[in-house]
């Protein structure tokens, strides 16, 4: 089911597996930070917009309600989110039907093939009231049969591009991103290349999901983004990434890693604006926007511990760095980053620097 | 969805993971040995008995055909079997419908939670023409929503009991299996206890699948068994197991492992007769038997290399032994076994000793 383009997602872009101190499972409290707000929004959204008009009952007199989490990583956040979704669906279901026939949930946990599904499965809550399945593969392509999902969810995943845009690491291109590892927003050509890649990826995602979600079905998207008029380079996240990039340059100067390797390294991340997202979704045309909110992660309001930030950073980027720079250099890179980060801590977290945002989007699949 | 009883399946009963020289993936050629014959039987069976009368087309005009492999381990045999099944289904589908609407396959790979799903997913054929999913958990309980599967398959898995019957390791029970590690067939009370456990397990399996498979859907079972009137202790497999058991007793005498540990060790395996299987399936009542064949694995007709036998043995039993005797002792146990096995090789593989069989069973879910 995969085409050549999407196959370029390297497997090591998965979060750090297992449940040890460096794992994503132990370092995903940022992502959990907004869960209370998100739960409330999902709950309201499901209550207001979900309906069971579309045929729900198959040959047996049971409603099978299929949910998929696209980019689930290895838990526990995905389990909490799925629980909350099912609670809201159940409430709506029983409110809509008197003497409602039984409702059975099947929950699909999707992430790239390199994701640690073994840990995901071993940590599945034992009290689960649903049938669980894991689905490996990139969500920029089809993953499910036609019209089989009733609710899709994707949290902190869609800002990961399918690949770094080629131009930004091409020394001959006007979009070459020399001296930076991210789409800071200041270099126009770089921003254009990143934005085009994001648009292509989102469109592929929406087209694939449009096939898989039944008419009237819902999709919840939580994605990193920027407030209107703010560039990534102006935000705490952008400054942290720049600082990390400067560490790589320092280490190239020290001869630990090659300058060429540093030049060819860019983060496959894109922070989108609300306007941009709205445009992509409307142009795509398969979904209507039921809700769109900008959330501020409460985690960002408190002063974060240096070690905490480094741990979260590492759980997310270790795989990517290992692949690019080799496994042996990653420890050194993070040691150096921790030192430089501590030195610059007060200027980064000064309380006045803008923060990125989390976009919450609730979509409904159009009925053809 | 799990109840207390089925939770007693220890996770380490999974085959050896990964794809290294000791993995099940590299040591499952016995199981592949019958695949040609099985493929032929499946092909014929699907052609003769599968029909698409039951509603296949959901809200969209696409037929979603769901297949599950119960006890898939980590490939590659499961991929080959699924391929063959899909080929046969497609042929039948296009023969039955002129201008047939599109057919989409979703294939579920099930095994215990401790199975190496990461390796399974990484080795999925890249040319796959189906949507793949992994399903962790014991197949002696429900794993799928009601009436969602059209074809179930289980190969070399159902002779694994959910647990060793308690009586056979209870020193105070008349069914205590002192001095043996298997259901050799000679001790009546032991055989009764094993047989009762097998009946319970098979019944749980059939009841769970009866819920999950739609009326008219098929189930293929390949399971180790015995020819009529032959006891396990009379077969090559039984003699090998006895030899392995005698190694454990030797090692207890040498003080490497404790006698108590040896006494409390029994293989959770049961080799059933055709008569027994038929009775269980008929009493269960949810399926009718479309075909039942006894296969002789061609692998058993040639003289097997000592190292080959030990490797296959190890890929299957290592997890079980590690759990019971501790990881440190397993290397020693297999070294000793290899030596003793080589010494006894000629008496075991003398060509006159009866072999166990592989039962091939094709079932059809009754339409309620």
XYZ file of C-alpha atoms in Angstrom:
736
model
C 0.000 0.000 0.000
C 3.026 2.298 0.223
C 4.298 4.416 -2.575
C 7.900 5.423 -3.091
C 7.546 8.929 -1.717
C 6.177 7.997 1.662
C 8.719 5.246 2.049
C 11.338 7.924 2.677
C 10.158 8.289 6.275
C 13.051 6.667 8.118
C 12.021 4.204 10.750
C 14.162 5.819 13.428
C 11.944 8.854 13.543
C 9.973 6.897 16.068
C 10.142 8.157 19.639
C 12.544 6.372 22.023
C 11.007 2.997 22.863
C 10.813 0.889 26.010
C 9.831 2.291 29.381
C 13.250 3.172 30.779
C 14.301 6.625 32.038
C 15.080 7.843 28.505
C 11.936 6.474 26.863
C 9.191 8.577 25.345
C 6.800 6.742 27.680
C 8.590 8.386 30.617
C 9.147 11.724 28.862
C 5.866 12.783 27.401
C 4.426 14.956 30.149
C 4.442 17.974 27.830
C 2.089 16.138 25.534
C -0.016 15.138 28.541
C -0.115 18.769 29.726
C -2.997 19.786 27.495
C -4.929 16.567 27.912
C -7.422 18.018 30.404
C -8.311 20.903 28.094
C -8.318 18.606 25.059
C -10.574 16.116 26.839
C -13.074 18.816 27.610
C -13.038 20.020 23.988
C -13.338 16.474 22.614
C -16.143 15.667 25.024
C -18.115 18.728 23.957
C -17.294 18.151 20.294
C -18.401 14.519 20.321
C -21.583 15.431 22.197
C -22.466 18.139 19.689
C -21.344 16.681 16.390
C -21.245 12.878 16.500
C -24.266 11.083 15.214
C -25.037 7.455 14.569
C -27.280 8.052 11.583
C -24.847 6.352 9.228
C -25.338 2.618 9.355
C -23.673 1.319 12.466
C -25.142 -2.122 12.786
C -23.656 -4.795 10.597
C -24.943 -8.293 10.037
C -25.094 -8.828 13.791
C -27.103 -6.481 15.930
C -24.019 -4.883 17.463
C -22.538 -1.481 16.723
C -18.809 -1.778 16.069
C -17.210 1.604 16.639
C -13.670 1.799 15.249
C -11.244 4.443 16.491
C -7.666 5.006 15.343
C -4.850 7.026 16.897
C -2.457 8.166 14.165
C 1.008 8.630 15.663
C 0.298 6.991 19.017
C 3.931 6.380 20.048
C 4.269 3.929 22.952
C 1.792 5.213 25.553
C 0.596 6.085 28.117
C -0.919 9.274 26.651
C -2.669 7.392 23.864
C -4.434 5.099 26.366
C -5.756 8.065 28.350
C -6.984 9.820 25.216
C -8.702 6.686 23.862
C -10.438 6.136 27.234
C -11.810 9.666 27.188
C -13.015 9.396 23.605
C -14.828 6.135 24.339
C -16.498 7.604 27.413
C -17.830 10.510 25.356
C -18.960 8.230 22.508
C -20.753 5.909 24.918
C -22.604 8.774 26.545
C -23.723 10.124 23.195
C -24.717 6.652 22.018
C -26.892 5.876 24.990
C -28.421 9.337 24.877
C -29.331 8.888 21.214
C -30.759 5.387 21.507
C -33.186 4.173 24.106
C -32.676 0.415 24.553
C -29.470 0.801 22.617
C -28.017 -2.410 21.204
C -24.527 -3.336 22.443
C -21.649 -1.081 21.401
C -18.208 -2.631 20.837
C -15.041 -0.600 20.422
C -12.056 -1.553 18.321
C -9.091 0.772 18.848
C -6.207 0.883 16.385
C -2.859 2.263 17.532
C -0.869 3.518 14.561
C 2.686 4.721 14.315
C 5.681 4.267 12.017
C 7.040 0.731 11.677
C 10.042 1.578 13.886
C 7.763 2.467 16.795
C 8.073 0.244 19.875
C 4.806 -1.668 19.545
C 6.059 -4.368 21.925
C 6.123 -1.852 24.773
C 2.819 -0.358 23.660
C 1.161 -3.776 23.814
C 2.759 -4.757 27.137
C 1.546 -1.549 28.775
C -2.034 -1.746 27.465
C -4.288 -1.181 30.481
C -5.480 -4.557 31.745
C -8.950 -3.155 32.421
C -9.400 -2.196 28.759
C -12.973 -2.292 27.563
C -12.063 -2.425 23.908
C -10.404 -4.657 21.314
C -6.903 -3.343 20.638
C -4.779 -3.569 17.502
C -1.506 -2.021 16.365
C -1.086 -0.691 12.840
C 2.442 -0.042 11.568
C 3.148 2.397 8.759
C 3.201 6.046 7.760
C -0.074 7.895 8.119
C 0.699 9.898 4.994
C -0.622 6.882 3.111
C -3.638 4.564 3.417
C -3.645 2.298 6.476
C -7.247 1.078 6.736
C -9.941 -0.328 4.443
C -12.463 2.057 2.999
C -15.081 3.604 5.288
C -14.237 1.572 8.363
C -13.306 4.227 10.940
C -15.796 6.323 12.888
C -13.314 8.471 14.772
C -9.698 9.346 14.048
C -7.337 11.068 16.452
C -3.853 12.444 15.953
C -1.961 14.207 18.684
C 1.438 15.908 18.331
C 2.235 13.958 15.188
C 1.265 15.951 12.111
C 3.915 18.626 12.644
C 6.387 15.842 11.788
C 6.909 16.113 8.056
C 7.268 12.994 5.929
C 10.760 14.276 5.108
C 13.002 17.341 5.267
C 12.301 19.361 2.087
C 15.165 18.591 -0.269
C 15.891 22.218 -1.192
C 16.779 23.254 2.349
C 19.751 20.899 2.473
C 20.763 21.507 -1.156
C 23.755 23.862 -1.135
C 22.898 24.976 -4.672
C 19.302 25.898 -3.910
C 18.169 29.421 -2.950
C 16.282 27.632 -0.157
C 19.501 26.248 1.363
C 19.157 26.631 5.125
C 22.815 27.271 5.933
C 23.524 27.790 9.625
C 20.084 26.740 10.858
C 18.437 23.399 11.570
C 14.808 24.516 11.444
C 12.237 26.564 9.610
C 12.905 29.640 11.718
C 10.653 31.784 9.543
C 13.183 34.504 8.777
C 14.509 33.030 5.513
C 11.657 33.333 2.983
C 12.797 30.576 0.590
C 13.345 28.135 3.428
C 9.907 28.897 4.846
C 8.366 28.395 1.416
C 9.975 24.973 1.014
C 8.909 23.830 4.494
C 5.393 25.173 4.011
C 5.029 23.394 0.648
C 6.149 20.101 2.212
C 3.679 20.549 5.063
C 0.873 21.250 2.615
C 1.682 18.123 0.580
C 1.889 15.972 3.701
C -1.328 17.295 5.235
C -3.118 16.817 1.947
C -1.927 13.215 1.717
C -3.040 12.665 5.298
C -6.489 14.159 4.726
C -6.995 12.239 1.473
C -6.053 8.935 3.081
C -8.300 9.563 6.099
C -11.136 10.700 3.835
C -11.128 7.208 2.335
C -11.023 5.477 5.706
C -13.496 7.523 7.767
C -17.181 6.977 7.104
C -19.368 9.935 6.147
C -20.271 11.852 9.303
C -17.269 10.420 11.181
C -15.051 12.684 13.269
C -11.349 13.503 13.365
C -9.526 15.207 16.238
C -6.160 16.790 15.447
C -3.790 18.288 17.981
C -0.775 19.821 16.327
C 2.040 22.194 17.284
C 1.714 25.627 15.727
C 2.363 29.336 15.960
C 0.151 32.218 17.046
C -0.733 34.687 14.264
C 2.175 36.843 13.191
C 4.808 35.093 15.296
C 7.832 33.395 13.723
C 9.233 30.163 15.114
C 12.571 31.889 15.740
C 10.800 34.266 18.142
C 9.393 31.482 20.339
C 10.939 29.562 23.209
C 10.766 26.350 21.161
C 12.475 28.002 18.195
C 15.188 29.489 20.405
C 15.818 26.083 21.985
C 16.113 24.483 18.552
C 18.501 27.248 17.395
C 20.557 26.677 20.523
C 20.661 22.991 19.740
C 21.744 23.824 16.177
C 24.538 26.046 17.511
C 25.739 23.095 19.626
C 26.025 21.012 16.467
C 28.073 23.804 14.827
C 30.305 24.036 17.917
C 30.838 20.292 17.829
C 31.741 20.423 14.156
C 34.328 23.104 14.991
C 35.662 20.854 17.747
C 35.967 18.108 15.147
C 33.549 15.723 16.881
C 31.170 15.645 13.916
C 31.708 16.813 10.336
C 30.579 20.245 9.111
C 28.975 18.587 6.131
C 26.834 16.441 8.416
C 25.736 19.531 10.306
C 24.909 21.385 7.087
C 22.791 18.511 5.871
C 20.841 18.242 9.126
C 17.445 19.914 9.427
C 14.528 19.108 11.705
C 11.570 17.612 9.808
C 9.186 19.737 11.871
C 6.762 22.439 10.833
C 4.865 24.800 13.108
C 1.761 25.917 11.234
C -0.507 28.903 11.753
C -4.271 28.585 12.204
C -4.807 30.388 8.910
C -2.561 27.980 7.035
C -4.291 24.928 8.512
C -7.727 26.272 7.732
C -6.727 26.902 4.138
C -5.294 23.411 3.651
C -8.375 21.727 5.142
C -10.798 23.856 3.097
C -8.885 23.321 -0.128
C -8.784 19.599 0.523
C -12.554 19.609 0.722
C -13.253 16.233 2.341
C -13.849 17.512 5.867
C -15.628 20.416 7.435
C -14.151 22.226 10.403
C -16.405 21.858 13.435
C -14.054 23.478 15.910
C -10.649 25.095 15.906
C -8.963 26.330 19.056
C -5.538 27.565 19.982
C -4.367 26.109 23.276
C -1.541 27.254 25.463
C 0.086 24.301 27.098
C 0.033 24.948 30.863
C 3.395 23.198 30.990
C 4.894 26.282 29.334
C 3.792 28.645 32.088
C 6.076 27.229 34.692
C 9.827 27.370 34.833
C 11.089 24.089 33.511
C 14.005 22.228 34.978
C 17.047 21.969 32.661
C 17.236 18.197 32.987
C 13.528 17.896 32.253
C 13.819 19.845 29.008
C 16.853 17.851 27.887
C 15.090 14.552 28.662
C 11.998 15.485 26.671
C 14.168 16.716 23.801
C 16.128 13.498 23.805
C 13.083 11.186 23.925
C 11.831 12.904 20.791
C 14.970 13.529 18.737
C 17.367 10.733 19.694
C 16.322 8.392 16.871
C 16.597 11.143 14.287
C 20.051 12.179 15.526
C 21.346 8.622 15.733
C 20.391 8.069 12.158
C 22.070 11.216 10.927
C 25.169 11.491 13.102
C 25.656 7.901 14.202
C 24.849 6.307 17.512
C 28.250 7.044 19.073
C 27.951 10.806 18.889
C 24.529 11.253 20.370
C 25.588 11.061 24.022
C 28.250 13.706 23.458
C 25.825 15.962 21.615
C 23.306 15.826 24.452
C 25.944 16.348 27.139
C 27.163 19.450 25.346
C 23.602 20.672 24.765
C 22.734 20.259 28.456
C 25.735 22.411 29.416
C 25.037 25.155 26.879
C 21.333 25.064 27.663
C 22.004 25.562 31.394
C 24.260 28.552 30.603
C 21.588 30.172 28.437
C 18.671 29.162 30.597
C 17.738 32.611 31.951
C 17.714 34.289 28.574
C 15.505 31.554 27.054
C 12.987 31.273 29.887
C 12.689 34.968 30.723
C 8.890 34.985 30.737
C 8.651 37.579 27.949
C 9.456 35.336 24.982
C 6.347 34.187 23.057
C 5.366 30.531 23.166
C 4.247 28.295 20.357
C 0.676 27.020 20.583
C -1.204 23.738 20.280
C -3.943 23.800 17.660
C -7.016 21.754 18.509
C -9.085 20.908 15.431
C -12.290 18.904 15.210
C -13.243 17.796 11.705
C -16.266 16.000 10.359
C -16.073 13.835 7.264
C -18.455 15.130 4.620
C -21.177 12.732 3.579
C -20.668 12.168 -0.111
C -11.581 -8.337 27.860
C -9.460 -10.922 29.681
C -10.651 -13.045 32.510
C -8.525 -14.377 35.320
C -8.145 -17.863 33.960
C -6.724 -16.942 30.596
C -4.383 -14.404 32.174
C -2.331 -17.323 33.435
C -0.710 -17.668 29.995
C 2.782 -16.388 30.747
C 4.078 -13.922 28.222
C 7.306 -15.809 27.695
C 5.534 -18.650 25.967
C 6.029 -16.603 22.859
C 8.501 -18.008 20.329
C 12.017 -16.536 20.360
C 11.806 -13.058 18.818
C 14.030 -11.063 16.498
C 15.510 -12.494 13.347
C 18.855 -13.731 14.668
C 20.160 -17.302 14.312
C 18.183 -18.438 17.389
C 14.912 -16.751 16.442
C 11.707 -18.564 15.580
C 11.774 -16.603 12.312
C 14.937 -18.500 11.361
C 13.823 -21.797 12.873
C 10.364 -22.504 11.640
C 11.031 -24.611 8.571
C 9.197 -27.554 10.146
C 6.066 -25.434 10.240
C 6.735 -24.376 6.643
C 7.171 -27.984 5.592
C 3.473 -28.677 5.199
C 2.663 -25.313 3.678
C 2.465 -26.645 0.116
C -0.023 -29.335 1.056
C -1.914 -26.959 3.321
C -2.073 -24.341 0.569
C -3.584 -26.836 -1.798
C -6.154 -27.909 0.787
C -7.009 -24.300 1.673
C -7.277 -23.348 -1.944
C -9.720 -26.166 -2.655
C -11.608 -25.546 0.571
C -12.057 -21.835 -0.087
C -13.124 -22.527 -3.652
C -15.720 -25.054 -2.550
C -17.083 -23.589 0.648
C -16.597 -19.810 0.769
C -19.501 -17.719 -0.330
C -20.180 -14.018 -0.272
C -23.897 -14.319 0.312
C -23.640 -12.758 3.763
C -23.577 -8.997 3.429
C -20.106 -7.954 2.414
C -20.662 -4.420 1.243
C -20.871 -1.801 3.956
C -21.858 1.829 3.603
C -19.309 2.250 0.817
C -19.481 0.015 -2.201
C -16.354 -1.900 -1.215
C -16.099 -5.388 0.211
C -13.865 -5.402 3.284
C -12.613 -8.931 3.879
C -11.052 -9.390 7.318
C -8.702 -12.283 7.992
C -6.971 -13.124 11.273
C -4.053 -15.426 12.028
C -4.326 -16.681 15.600
C -0.835 -17.479 16.915
C 1.131 -15.932 14.047
C 4.504 -15.691 15.824
C 6.964 -13.361 14.049
C 6.863 -14.480 10.415
C 7.723 -15.357 7.719
C 5.320 -18.350 7.610
C 2.306 -16.233 8.478
C 2.953 -13.893 5.526
C 3.118 -16.786 3.079
C -0.078 -18.311 4.424
C -1.975 -15.006 4.329
C -0.846 -14.417 0.721
C -2.166 -17.807 -0.325
C -5.480 -17.310 1.436
C -5.994 -13.931 -0.225
C -5.205 -15.350 -3.651
C -7.824 -18.057 -3.191
C -10.408 -15.613 -1.827
C -9.831 -13.206 -4.714
C -10.268 -15.963 -7.278
C -13.495 -17.088 -5.676
C -14.730 -13.503 -5.392
C -14.161 -12.668 -9.026
C -15.651 -15.986 -10.115
C -18.797 -15.334 -8.085
C -19.309 -11.716 -9.175
C -19.126 -10.388 -12.677
C -18.125 -6.717 -12.514
C -17.213 -7.322 -8.903
C -16.853 -4.188 -6.786
C -13.413 -3.614 -5.224
C -12.263 -6.037 -2.550
C -10.057 -4.780 0.287
C -8.252 -7.076 2.709
C -7.466 -6.311 6.312
C -5.190 -8.902 7.893
C -4.841 -9.185 11.665
C -1.764 -10.882 13.095
C -2.502 -12.201 16.568
C -0.226 -13.711 19.166
C 0.389 -13.435 22.910
C 1.431 -10.039 24.232
C 5.035 -11.193 24.672
C 5.341 -12.002 20.960
C 7.881 -9.925 19.026
C 5.478 -7.716 17.087
C 8.264 -5.225 16.329
C 10.066 -7.830 14.231
C 6.793 -8.983 12.686
C 5.994 -5.434 11.555
C 9.522 -4.720 10.308
C 9.499 -7.856 8.162
C 6.051 -7.319 6.635
C 6.471 -7.776 2.869
C 6.779 -4.364 1.255
C 4.623 -5.489 -1.676
C 1.695 -6.260 0.640
C -1.675 -5.827 -0.957
C -3.539 -5.644 2.324
C -3.949 -3.465 5.401
C -2.021 -5.063 8.261
C -2.648 -4.906 11.996
C -1.219 -6.683 15.038
C -3.475 -7.937 17.813
C -1.868 -8.840 21.160
C -3.512 -11.242 23.595
C -4.504 -14.829 24.238
C -6.770 -16.391 21.641
C -8.530 -18.356 24.358
C -10.529 -15.176 24.902
C -12.285 -12.604 22.697
C -9.964 -10.459 20.561
C -12.262 -8.940 17.917
C -15.648 -7.229 17.762
C -18.678 -9.310 16.987
C -19.109 -10.720 13.465
C -16.192 -8.880 11.903
C -13.984 -11.701 10.586
C -14.593 -13.639 7.383
C -11.721 -16.053 7.666
C -9.709 -17.227 10.659
C -6.492 -19.228 10.482
C -4.468 -20.883 13.201
C -1.380 -22.902 12.467
C 0.661 -24.888 15.008
C -0.764 -22.906 17.902
C -3.754 -24.682 19.367
C -1.719 -27.594 20.713
C -0.297 -25.024 23.151
C -2.520 -25.228 26.204
C -3.442 -22.063 28.104
C -1.649 -23.638 31.078
C -0.198 -26.885 32.381
C -3.075 -28.722 34.120
C -2.586 -28.156 37.844
C -3.052 -31.792 38.856
C -0.047 -33.045 36.884
C 2.380 -30.963 38.952
C 0.542 -31.535 42.236
C 2.510 -34.134 44.199
C -0.662 -35.069 46.122
C -2.802 -35.686 43.065
C -3.283 -39.122 41.442
C -2.517 -37.262 38.191
C 0.974 -36.237 39.379
C 3.275 -36.712 36.389
C 6.407 -37.717 38.330
C 9.413 -38.396 36.124
C 7.902 -37.096 32.888
C 7.500 -33.651 31.370
C 4.727 -34.435 28.915
C 1.441 -36.167 28.381
C 3.098 -39.371 27.224
C -0.220 -41.220 27.137
C 0.813 -44.100 29.340
C -0.350 -42.651 32.665
C -4.175 -42.639 32.524
C -4.775 -39.919 35.122
C -2.193 -37.625 33.538
C -3.746 -38.102 30.114
C -7.177 -37.365 31.559
C -5.988 -34.087 33.085
C -4.252 -32.965 29.891
C -7.209 -33.969 27.746
C -9.641 -32.048 29.981
C -7.479 -28.925 29.749
C -7.311 -29.249 25.976
C -11.082 -29.605 25.781
C -11.628 -26.506 27.917
C -9.133 -24.489 25.887
C -10.488 -25.566 22.505
C -14.002 -24.825 23.666
C -12.989 -21.330 24.780
C -11.263 -20.807 21.444
C -14.264 -21.975 19.418
C -16.705 -19.909 21.490
C -14.625 -16.745 21.100
C -14.205 -17.257 17.348
C -17.895 -18.069 16.965
C -18.614 -14.551 18.198
C -16.072 -12.950 15.892
C -16.606 -14.841 12.627
C -19.661 -13.961 10.576
C -22.145 -16.673 9.638
C -20.762 -18.610 6.684
C -17.191 -17.523 7.446
C -14.376 -20.058 7.399
C -11.725 -21.198 9.856
C -8.581 -23.154 8.986
C -6.858 -24.989 11.828
C -3.545 -26.780 11.578
C -2.653 -28.520 14.800
C -0.191 -31.162 15.960
C -1.773 -34.490 16.725
C -1.513 -38.247 16.883
C -2.580 -40.959 14.471
C -5.357 -43.233 15.752
C -4.226 -45.639 18.450
C -0.735 -44.197 18.848
C 0.490 -42.731 22.136
C 2.760 -39.676 22.196
C 5.438 -41.704 23.987
C 5.596 -44.002 20.944
C 6.363 -41.196 18.500
C 9.627 -39.524 17.563
C 8.385 -36.225 19.048
C 7.398 -37.920 22.290
C 10.738 -39.736 22.526
C 12.595 -36.449 21.952
C 10.570 -34.773 24.683
C 11.237 -37.701 27.065
C 14.929 -37.426 26.248
C 14.794 -33.728 27.028
C 13.028 -34.540 30.299
C 15.736 -37.041 31.197
C 18.329 -34.298 30.619
C 16.549 -32.147 33.189
C 16.618 -35.047 35.666
C 20.344 -35.579 34.977
C 21.009 -31.898 35.541
C 19.098 -31.968 38.810
C 21.273 -34.907 39.917
C 24.345 -32.885 38.937
C 23.021 -30.069 41.138
C 22.684 -27.554 38.286
C 18.947 -27.156 38.795
C 16.750 -28.241 41.694
C 14.803 -31.511 41.668
C 11.736 -29.619 42.772
C 11.962 -27.374 39.712
C 12.207 -30.420 37.476
C 9.221 -32.073 39.169
C 7.107 -28.957 38.671
C 7.993 -28.660 34.982
C 5.619 -30.003 32.343
C 5.185 -29.023 28.722
C 1.891 -27.216 28.111
C 1.413 -29.183 24.892
C -1.274 -31.589 23.857
C -1.267 -33.865 20.827
C -4.879 -34.632 20.005
C -6.421 -37.424 17.957
C -8.779 -36.789 15.045
C -11.606 -38.436 16.992
C -11.066 -36.161 19.980
C -11.024 -33.023 17.817
C -14.146 -34.037 15.967
C -15.975 -34.641 19.229
C -14.982 -31.259 20.688
C -15.995 -29.361 17.553
C -19.332 -31.195 17.266
C -20.155 -30.715 20.945
C -19.309 -27.032 20.682
C -21.872 -26.722 17.916
C -20.934 -23.344 16.401
C -19.041 -24.695 13.396
C -19.501 -27.488 10.935
C -16.562 -29.535 9.749
C -16.028 -29.079 6.009
C -12.777 -30.987 5.797
C -10.506 -32.895 8.084
C -7.223 -34.381 6.935
C -4.228 -35.939 8.580
C -0.979 -34.713 7.078
C 2.452 -36.185 7.391
C 5.018 -33.438 7.457
C 7.535 -34.229 4.672
C 10.186 -32.805 6.976
C 9.816 -35.937 9.106
C 10.725 -38.299 6.273
C 14.309 -37.198 5.997
C 17.091 -37.681 8.477
C 17.358 -34.488 10.468
C 20.627 -32.942 11.492
C 21.228 -32.846 15.271
C 21.923 -29.119 15.304
C 18.793 -28.472 13.247
C 16.586 -30.326 15.734
C 18.157 -28.561 18.709
C 17.726 -25.145 17.050
C 14.050 -25.726 16.313
C 13.517 -27.053 19.828
C 15.217 -24.022 21.301
C 13.324 -21.438 19.205
C 10.098 -22.922 20.531
C 10.872 -23.759 24.155
C 13.505 -21.235 25.223
C 11.007 -18.693 26.638
C 9.162 -21.367 28.577
C 12.408 -22.768 30.036
C 13.796 -19.359 30.935
C 10.682 -18.575 32.860
C 10.742 -21.825 34.796
C 14.440 -22.462 35.370
C 15.895 -18.964 35.040
C 17.743 -17.426 32.158
C 21.192 -18.523 33.352
C 20.512 -22.245 33.135
C 19.055 -22.421 29.688
C 22.367 -22.451 27.787
C 23.628 -25.316 29.951
C 20.423 -27.264 29.501
C 20.594 -27.018 25.714
C 24.305 -27.877 25.595
C 23.645 -31.006 27.619
C 20.584 -31.865 25.521
C 22.553 -31.507 22.280
C 25.169 -33.950 23.593
C 22.663 -36.534 24.853
C 20.572 -36.165 21.722
C 23.591 -36.855 19.480
C 24.394 -39.989 21.507
C 20.843 -41.282 21.156
C 20.351 -40.109 17.600
C 20.292 -43.488 15.898
C 17.794 -45.042 18.237
C 15.414 -42.071 17.890
C 15.577 -41.689 14.124
C 15.590 -45.341 13.205
C 12.879 -45.030 10.548
C 10.562 -47.494 12.299
C 9.300 -45.209 15.054
C 5.834 -43.733 14.340
C 5.551 -39.997 13.726
C 2.984 -37.540 15.049
C 0.696 -35.954 12.452
C -0.563 -32.519 11.504
C -4.345 -32.257 11.495
C -5.794 -29.974 8.838
C -9.322 -28.839 9.660
C -11.598 -26.550 7.682
C -14.602 -25.246 9.593
C -17.550 -23.141 8.550
C -19.348 -20.893 10.997
C -22.989 -21.871 11.211
C -25.462 -19.217 10.171
C -27.637 -18.545 13.201
